[in-house]
Each structure stands twice: as structure tokens, then as C-alpha cells.
Amino acid sequence: MPEWPEMEHYRQELNKRIQNRTISGITVNRPKSLNVPEEEFRAAVLGAVVERVDRRAKQLVFVLSGERYLLLHLMLGGMMVLGTEADKPDRTTQIELHFGETALYFIGLRLGYLHLYGKQGLEAELASLGPEPFDADLTAARFADMLKTGKGNLKTCLTDQHWLAGIGNCYSDEICFASGLLPSRRPAALDEHEAARLYTSMRSVLTEALRAGGYMEMPLYDGDERTGGFNELCRVYDRGDEPCVRCGNPIVFQTLSSRKCFFCGNCQT
DNA sequence: AGTTATACCCGGACGC
DNA sequence: TGCGTCCGGGTATAAC
């Protein structure tokens, strides 16, 4: 569901709108979304200032004053809406963070969560994640090295958060399509040109998707025209049987490593 | 060692 | 309108 482009988009938008704002109220309708008792959460978060919003992999980190951190993972179906009471979604909110008149509403949190950590706890939570796609240290050469030791198939690697952080089911398929490689390919068997193409495609697809506001269509705030723009730009994801934009052959939908997988069986090799 | 199965979770979509 | 049923899918962990 929400992956690197969506979460990076949300990070940027939230920094524009709630950075340096004080959390003036908290509503917890689903205590299970928290990792500490509600009263402890409330005591630590109420009155804190959102110094900034960071992101790691598919998770947002609300950096609060007092070295407190809220780690948000939307998982499946989790969404956010930022707005006033009038903009509040007509469905159950699991958590609400209020900033005066404005509130950040979290909806659809089932497996998703908003966890409270100190500095060390946060670092421990994020320690096992793989490199960020745009990490300066993740050069084409290093990416090629990673592929040499990649296990299973390409899609499995791309979606493994410990191998590479932030890519999920949608963008792994989009990246494979853009690079002309089948998701079922053995990573170690890619030649240097294919590895280079995959690296370039990874960054270009994510860049394009971020610019378009990701593929999740729920607007983040009233008047938001950007969020979800990539939905119509997806070349293969959720487009089973539709004609390939490159060659016209129908997009294939099949299960790979027990995950939904879309690709063109003609122009991806 | 790599692949597959399962539990987690529950709102909402769907069917009658 | 109302009630019952079932699905989704990232992640951790267990099982194969």
C-alpha cells in the first residue's frame, strides 16, 4: 500500500503544514495502535511540538520536542487526513492529533500503528532496515553488488525492507517494468547492463511517482489536487489484461512468491 | 537456505 | 435498512 513515494510525499506535505505546531489534543479510539498505555502516550505527547517529520522506509517519524518520536506505519489501508472538524473523514478514526483547529486524523489503521519511542528505542526499531533508495552511499556499483547476493527473485529483493527500504508491491512491479526485467529474474544472474538499468529505473520511477503525489488517491487535505496522481501513471500495477503501454500485449497478472505481481510477458525479459 | 504458510487485524464492501 | 460474511496485504515468525 503506501510505499516510498506516498510516504515521502506525506512527509513533505506534513512538514509544510504541521512543522513547529504544538499538539494540543489527542484522541485515541484504538489503543492497540499504540505501543504504550494511552495515559503514558498522552502524557508524553500532549503539549509537545512537532519539530519536523522524517521518514525511514515506509514509516514516518514525527520528531517531537523532548526527544520523543512517533513512528507511524500505515501498513494496509492506513490513511491520513489533515484538516478541521469539517474535513474529518466520515469513518472511524483510530487516532487523532490535534493542532488547535486543525487535526491529523489517522484512519484505516488495522495492522498500522503510531508508536512512541525515545531516541534509542527509535534507532533500535529502524536498525535492521536496508538502505534508502536515494541514499548517497547507494551507488550503482553498490546496488549491483547487492544484487549479486540477492536471494530469491527480483521482486522479493525489491520488497524486502531489510534489503532495500521503502519499496512495496506496486513499485517493485513498476520498477521491473521500467527496467524491462521480469520480477521473477534471479538477482545474481543480472548482467551489468541489466543491473544498471534496474538502478536507474528504481530512481526514475520513484522520482516520477513522488512528483505525481503517489498512487494512493485519498486527498491529504482539503483542496489537495496532487495526492494520487500516479494512479493513472501506473504502467502495470493493477492493470491485468490491459494492453502494455510499450508493446500492446496484455499485462499478465500472476502470483509470485505469494504476492500479486503484474508484468508484460512480452517486453520484460 | 530459501521458500511457503500463517497470524496479525477489523473496517468496509458485498450479498441477501 | 440490517445483518452476516469475507477480503486485503506488509510484516514477523514458524514451518516446510
CSV table of C-alpha atoms (C1' of nucleotides) in Angstrom, one decimal:
chain,number,residue,atom,x,y,z
A,1,MET,CA,0.0,0.0,0.0
A,2,PRO,CA,1.7,3.3,0.8
A,3,GLU,CA,5.3,3.0,-0.2
A,4,TRP,CA,8.3,5.3,-0.6
A,5,PRO,CA,6.6,7.9,-2.9
A,6,GLU,CA,3.5,8.1,-0.9
A,7,MET,CA,5.3,8.4,2.5
A,8,GLU,CA,7.9,10.8,1.1
A,9,HIS,CA,5.0,12.9,-0.3
A,10,TYR,CA,3.2,12.9,3.0
A,11,ARG,CA,6.4,13.8,4.8
A,12,GLN,CA,6.9,16.9,2.6
A,13,GLU,CA,3.3,17.9,2.9
A,14,LEU,CA,3.2,17.5,6.6
A,15,ASN,CA,6.4,19.4,7.1
A,16,LYS,CA,4.8,22.3,5.3
A,17,ARG,CA,1.7,22.2,7.4
A,18,ILE,CA,2.4,21.0,10.9
A,19,GLN,CA,6.1,21.7,11.5
A,20,ASN,CA,6.6,23.6,14.7
A,21,ARG,CA,3.0,23.1,15.6
A,22,THR,CA,2.0,22.1,19.1
A,23,ILE,CA,0.0,19.0,19.8
A,24,SER,CA,-2.9,20.5,21.7
A,25,GLY,CA,-5.2,17.5,21.9
A,26,ILE,CA,-5.1,13.7,21.4
A,27,THR,CA,-7.9,11.3,20.7
A,28,VAL,CA,-7.3,7.6,21.0
A,29,ASN,CA,-10.1,5.4,19.7
A,30,ARG,CA,-7.9,2.4,19.2
A,31,PRO,CA,-5.4,1.9,22.0
A,32,LYS,CA,-4.0,-1.1,20.2
A,33,SER,CA,-2.4,1.3,17.6
A,34,LEU,CA,-0.1,2.4,20.4
A,35,ASN,CA,2.8,0.6,22.0
A,36,VAL,CA,2.3,2.2,25.4
A,37,PRO,CA,-0.7,2.7,27.7
A,38,GLU,CA,-2.9,5.5,26.4
A,39,GLU,CA,-2.2,7.6,29.5
A,40,GLU,CA,1.6,7.3,29.0
A,41,PHE,CA,1.2,8.3,25.4
A,42,ARG,CA,-0.9,11.2,26.3
A,43,ALA,CA,1.5,12.4,29.0
A,44,ALA,CA,4.5,12.3,26.6
A,45,VAL,CA,2.9,13.7,23.5
A,46,LEU,CA,0.3,16.3,24.7
A,47,GLY,CA,1.9,19.8,24.5
A,48,ALA,CA,4.9,18.6,22.5
A,49,VAL,CA,6.0,20.4,19.4
A,50,VAL,CA,6.4,18.6,16.1
A,51,GLU,CA,9.9,19.8,15.3
A,52,ARG,CA,9.8,18.0,11.9
A,53,VAL,CA,8.6,14.9,10.1
A,54,ASP,CA,11.2,12.5,9.0
A,55,ARG,CA,10.8,9.3,7.0
A,56,ARG,CA,12.5,5.9,7.0
A,57,ALA,CA,11.4,3.2,4.6
A,58,LYS,CA,7.6,3.3,4.6
A,59,GLN,CA,7.4,4.8,8.0
A,60,LEU,CA,7.1,8.4,9.1
A,61,VAL,CA,8.8,9.7,12.2
A,62,PHE,CA,7.2,12.6,13.9
A,63,VAL,CA,10.2,14.2,15.7
A,64,LEU,CA,8.8,15.8,18.9
A,65,SER,CA,10.3,18.2,21.3
A,66,GLY,CA,11.8,16.5,24.3
A,67,GLU,CA,13.5,13.7,22.3
A,68,ARG,CA,10.2,11.9,21.7
A,69,TYR,CA,9.5,10.2,18.5
A,70,LEU,CA,6.2,8.9,17.0
A,71,LEU,CA,6.8,6.1,14.5
A,72,LEU,CA,3.9,5.8,12.0
A,73,HIS,CA,3.4,2.7,9.8
A,74,LEU,CA,0.2,2.8,7.8
A,75,MET,CA,0.5,-0.8,6.7
A,76,LEU,CA,-2.5,-1.9,4.7
A,77,GLY,CA,-5.3,0.6,4.2
A,78,GLY,CA,-3.9,3.2,6.7
A,79,MET,CA,-4.5,6.8,5.7
A,80,MET,CA,-4.2,10.3,7.0
A,81,VAL,CA,-6.3,13.3,6.6
A,82,LEU,CA,-5.2,16.8,7.8
A,83,GLY,CA,-7.9,19.3,8.3
A,84,THR,CA,-10.6,20.8,10.6
A,85,GLU,CA,-13.5,19.1,12.2
A,86,ALA,CA,-15.4,19.7,8.9
A,87,ASP,CA,-12.8,17.8,7.0
A,88,LYS,CA,-12.9,14.8,9.4
A,89,PRO,CA,-13.4,11.6,7.4
A,90,ASP,CA,-16.8,10.1,7.7
A,91,ARG,CA,-15.4,6.9,9.2
A,92,THR,CA,-13.8,5.7,12.3
A,93,THR,CA,-10.6,7.4,13.3
A,94,GLN,CA,-8.1,5.3,15.3
A,95,ILE,CA,-6.0,8.2,16.5
A,96,GLU,CA,-6.3,12.0,16.2
A,97,LEU,CA,-3.6,14.5,16.8
A,98,HIS,CA,-5.0,18.0,17.2
A,99,PHE,CA,-3.2,21.2,16.5
A,100,GLY,CA,-5.6,23.8,17.6
A,101,GLU,CA,-8.4,23.9,15.0
A,102,THR,CA,-6.6,21.5,12.7
A,103,ALA,CA,-6.1,17.9,13.3
A,104,LEU,CA,-4.3,15.0,11.8
A,105,TYR,CA,-6.7,12.1,11.5
A,106,PHE,CA,-5.5,8.5,11.2
A,107,ILE,CA,-8.0,6.2,9.6
A,108,GLY,CA,-7.8,2.6,8.5
A,109,LEU,CA,-5.1,1.6,11.0
A,110,ARG,CA,-5.6,-2.1,11.4
A,111,LEU,CA,-2.2,-3.5,11.4
A,112,GLY,CA,-0.8,0.0,11.2
A,113,TYR,CA,0.4,1.8,14.3
A,114,LEU,CA,1.6,5.0,15.9
A,115,HIS,CA,4.3,4.0,18.3
A,116,LEU,CA,6.1,6.2,20.9
A,117,TYR,CA,9.8,5.9,21.3
A,118,GLY,CA,12.8,7.7,22.8
A,119,LYS,CA,15.9,8.2,20.8
A,120,GLN,CA,17.4,4.8,21.4
A,121,GLY,CA,14.2,2.9,21.1
A,122,LEU,CA,13.6,4.5,17.7
A,123,GLU,CA,17.1,3.7,16.5
A,124,ALA,CA,16.6,0.1,17.6
A,125,GLU,CA,13.3,-0.1,15.7
A,126,LEU,CA,14.9,1.2,12.5
A,127,ALA,CA,18.3,-0.5,12.8
A,128,SER,CA,17.6,-3.5,10.6
A,129,LEU,CA,16.2,-1.6,7.6
A,130,GLY,CA,18.1,-1.7,4.3
A,131,PRO,CA,19.4,1.4,2.5
A,132,GLU,CA,17.2,4.1,1.3
A,133,PRO,CA,16.7,4.2,-2.5
A,134,PHE,CA,18.3,7.7,-2.7
A,135,ASP,CA,20.9,7.1,-0.1
A,136,ALA,CA,24.1,8.8,-1.4
A,137,ASP,CA,26.0,5.7,-0.4
A,138,LEU,CA,23.7,3.5,-2.6
A,139,THR,CA,25.7,4.0,-5.8
A,140,ALA,CA,25.0,2.0,-9.0
A,141,ALA,CA,28.1,-0.1,-8.1
A,142,ARG,CA,26.9,-0.9,-4.6
A,143,PHE,CA,23.4,-1.7,-5.9
A,144,ALA,CA,25.0,-4.1,-8.4
A,145,ASP,CA,26.9,-5.7,-5.5
A,146,MET,CA,23.7,-6.1,-3.5
A,147,LEU,CA,22.1,-7.9,-6.5
A,148,LYS,CA,25.0,-10.4,-6.6
A,149,THR,CA,24.0,-11.7,-3.2
A,150,GLY,CA,20.2,-11.2,-3.6
A,151,LYS,CA,18.1,-14.1,-2.6
A,152,GLY,CA,15.1,-15.5,-4.4
A,153,ASN,CA,13.7,-13.4,-7.2
A,154,LEU,CA,13.9,-9.7,-8.1
A,155,LYS,CA,10.5,-8.8,-6.6
A,156,THR,CA,11.3,-10.5,-3.3
A,157,CYS,CA,14.5,-8.5,-3.1
A,158,LEU,CA,13.0,-5.2,-4.0
A,159,THR,CA,10.2,-5.6,-1.5
A,160,ASP,CA,12.4,-6.9,1.3
A,161,GLN,CA,12.7,-3.9,3.7
A,162,HIS,CA,15.9,-5.3,5.1
A,163,TRP,CA,17.5,-5.4,1.7
A,164,LEU,CA,16.1,-2.1,0.3
A,165,ALA,CA,13.9,0.2,2.3
A,166,GLY,CA,10.6,1.7,1.1
A,167,ILE,CA,9.6,-0.4,-2.0
A,168,GLY,CA,6.4,-2.4,-1.9
A,169,ASN,CA,4.2,-4.4,-4.2
A,170,CYS,CA,3.2,-1.6,-6.5
A,171,TYR,CA,6.6,0.0,-7.1
A,172,SER,CA,8.5,-3.3,-7.4
A,173,ASP,CA,6.4,-4.1,-10.4
A,174,GLU,CA,6.6,-0.6,-11.8
A,175,ILE,CA,10.4,-0.6,-11.4
A,176,CYS,CA,10.7,-4.0,-13.0
A,177,PHE,CA,8.6,-2.9,-15.9
A,178,ALA,CA,10.6,0.3,-16.4
A,179,SER,CA,13.8,-1.7,-16.5
A,180,GLY,CA,12.4,-4.3,-18.8
A,181,LEU,CA,13.1,-7.1,-16.4
A,182,LEU,CA,10.8,-9.8,-15.2
A,183,PRO,CA,10.1,-9.8,-11.5
A,184,SER,CA,10.9,-13.5,-11.4
A,185,ARG,CA,14.5,-13.0,-12.5
A,186,ARG,CA,17.3,-14.2,-10.3
A,187,PRO,CA,19.0,-11.1,-9.0
A,188,ALA,CA,22.5,-12.6,-9.1
A,189,ALA,CA,22.1,-13.5,-12.7
A,190,LEU,CA,21.5,-10.0,-14.0
A,191,ASP,CA,24.3,-8.7,-16.2
A,192,GLU,CA,25.9,-5.4,-15.6
A,193,HIS,CA,23.7,-3.6,-18.1
A,194,GLU,CA,20.5,-5.0,-16.5
A,195,ALA,CA,21.7,-4.1,-13.0
A,196,ALA,CA,22.4,-0.6,-14.2
A,197,ARG,CA,19.0,-0.3,-15.8
A,198,LEU,CA,17.3,-1.5,-12.7
A,199,TYR,CA,19.1,1.0,-10.6
A,200,THR,CA,18.3,3.9,-12.9
A,201,SER,CA,14.6,2.7,-13.2
A,202,MET,CA,14.3,2.5,-9.4
A,203,ARG,CA,15.3,6.1,-9.0
A,204,SER,CA,13.3,7.4,-12.0
A,205,VAL,CA,10.1,5.6,-11.1
A,206,LEU,CA,10.3,6.8,-7.5
A,207,THR,CA,11.1,10.3,-8.6
A,208,GLU,CA,8.2,10.4,-11.1
A,209,ALA,CA,5.8,8.9,-8.5
A,210,LEU,CA,6.8,11.3,-5.8
A,211,ARG,CA,6.3,14.3,-8.2
A,212,ALA,CA,2.8,12.9,-9.1
A,213,GLY,CA,1.9,12.6,-5.4
A,214,GLY,CA,2.0,8.8,-5.2
A,215,TYR,CA,-0.8,6.4,-6.3
A,216,MET,CA,-3.0,6.5,-3.2
A,217,GLU,CA,-5.9,8.7,-4.1
A,218,MET,CA,-7.3,9.8,-0.7
A,219,PRO,CA,-6.6,13.5,-0.6
A,220,LEU,CA,-4.4,14.5,2.4
A,221,TYR,CA,-6.1,17.8,2.9
A,222,ASP,CA,-9.0,19.9,1.6
A,223,GLY,CA,-8.1,21.2,-1.9
A,224,ASP,CA,-5.3,18.6,-2.3
A,225,GLU,CA,-5.0,18.2,-6.1
A,226,ARG,CA,-1.7,16.4,-6.1
A,227,THR,CA,-2.1,13.3,-4.0
A,228,GLY,CA,-2.8,10.2,-6.0
A,229,GLY,CA,-1.6,11.5,-9.4
A,230,PHE,CA,0.5,8.4,-10.0
A,231,ASN,CA,-2.5,6.1,-10.0
A,232,GLU,CA,-3.2,6.8,-13.7
A,233,LEU,CA,0.5,6.7,-14.4
A,234,CYS,CA,1.0,3.1,-13.2
A,235,ARG,CA,2.1,1.1,-16.2
A,236,VAL,CA,1.4,-2.4,-14.9
A,237,TYR,CA,0.2,-2.4,-11.3
A,238,ASP,CA,-3.4,-3.5,-11.0
A,239,ARG,CA,-3.6,-3.4,-14.8
A,240,GLY,CA,-4.0,-7.1,-15.5
A,241,ASP,CA,-5.3,-7.8,-19.1
A,242,GLU,CA,-4.9,-4.1,-20.1
A,243,PRO,CA,-2.6,-3.5,-23.1
A,244,CYS,CA,1.1,-2.9,-22.3
A,245,VAL,CA,1.9,0.8,-23.0
A,246,ARG,CA,5.1,-0.3,-24.7
A,247,CYS,CA,4.1,-3.2,-26.9
A,248,GLY,CA,0.3,-3.6,-26.6
A,249,ASN,CA,0.4,-7.2,-25.3
A,250,PRO,CA,-1.9,-7.8,-22.3
A,251,ILE,CA,-0.4,-7.2,-18.9
A,252,VAL,CA,0.0,-10.5,-17.1
A,253,PHE,CA,-1.3,-10.9,-13.5
A,254,GLN,CA,0.0,-13.8,-11.5
A,255,THR,CA,1.1,-14.7,-8.1
A,256,LEU,CA,4.9,-14.6,-7.4
A,257,SER,CA,6.2,-15.7,-4.0
A,258,SER,CA,2.6,-15.5,-2.8
A,259,ARG,CA,2.2,-11.8,-3.8
A,260,LYS,CA,0.2,-10.1,-6.5
A,261,CYS,CA,2.5,-9.5,-9.5
A,262,PHE,CA,1.9,-7.6,-12.7
A,263,PHE,CA,4.2,-7.5,-15.7
A,264,CYS,CA,4.4,-7.6,-19.5
A,265,GLY,CA,5.4,-11.1,-20.6
A,266,ASN,CA,6.5,-9.7,-24.0
A,267,CYS,CA,8.7,-6.8,-23.4
A,268,GLN,CA,10.0,-7.7,-20.0
A,269,THR,CA,12.7,-10.4,-20.2
B,1,DA,C1',18.9,-21.7,2.7
B,2,DG,C1',15.3,-20.5,0.5
B,3,DT,C1',10.5,-20.8,0.0
B,4,DT,C1',5.9,-21.0,1.7
B,5,DA,C1',2.3,-20.8,5.3
B,6,DT,C1',0.2,-18.5,8.9
B,7,DA,C1',-1.2,-15.0,12.3
B,8,DC,C1',-2.0,-10.5,13.0
B,9,DC,C1',-6.2,-7.0,12.4
B,10,DC,C1',-11.0,-5.2,11.5
B,11,DG,C1',-13.4,-1.7,8.6
B,12,DG,C1',-15.8,-1.8,4.7
B,13,DA,C1',-17.5,-3.9,0.7
B,14,DC,C1',-20.7,-7.1,-0.6
B,15,DG,C1',-24.7,-10.2,-0.7
B,16,DC,C1',-29.1,-11.4,0.6
C,1,DT,C1',-32.1,-0.9,6.5
C,2,DG,C1',-29.8,-4.6,8.7
C,3,DC,C1',-27.2,-8.3,9.5
C,4,DG,C1',-23.7,-11.8,8.4
C,5,DT,C1',-19.6,-13.0,5.8
C,6,DC,C1',-15.2,-12.4,3.9
C,7,DC,C1',-11.2,-10.0,2.0
C,8,DG,C1',-6.9,-7.4,2.0
C,9,DG,C1',-1.7,-7.4,2.3
C,10,DG,C1',3.0,-5.7,5.0
C,11,DT,C1',5.4,-7.8,8.4
C,12,DA,C1',7.2,-11.2,11.7
C,13,DT,C1',7.6,-15.7,12.7
C,14,DA,C1',7.0,-20.6,12.1
C,15,DA,C1',7.0,-24.4,9.3
C,16,DC,C1',8.5,-27.0,5.5
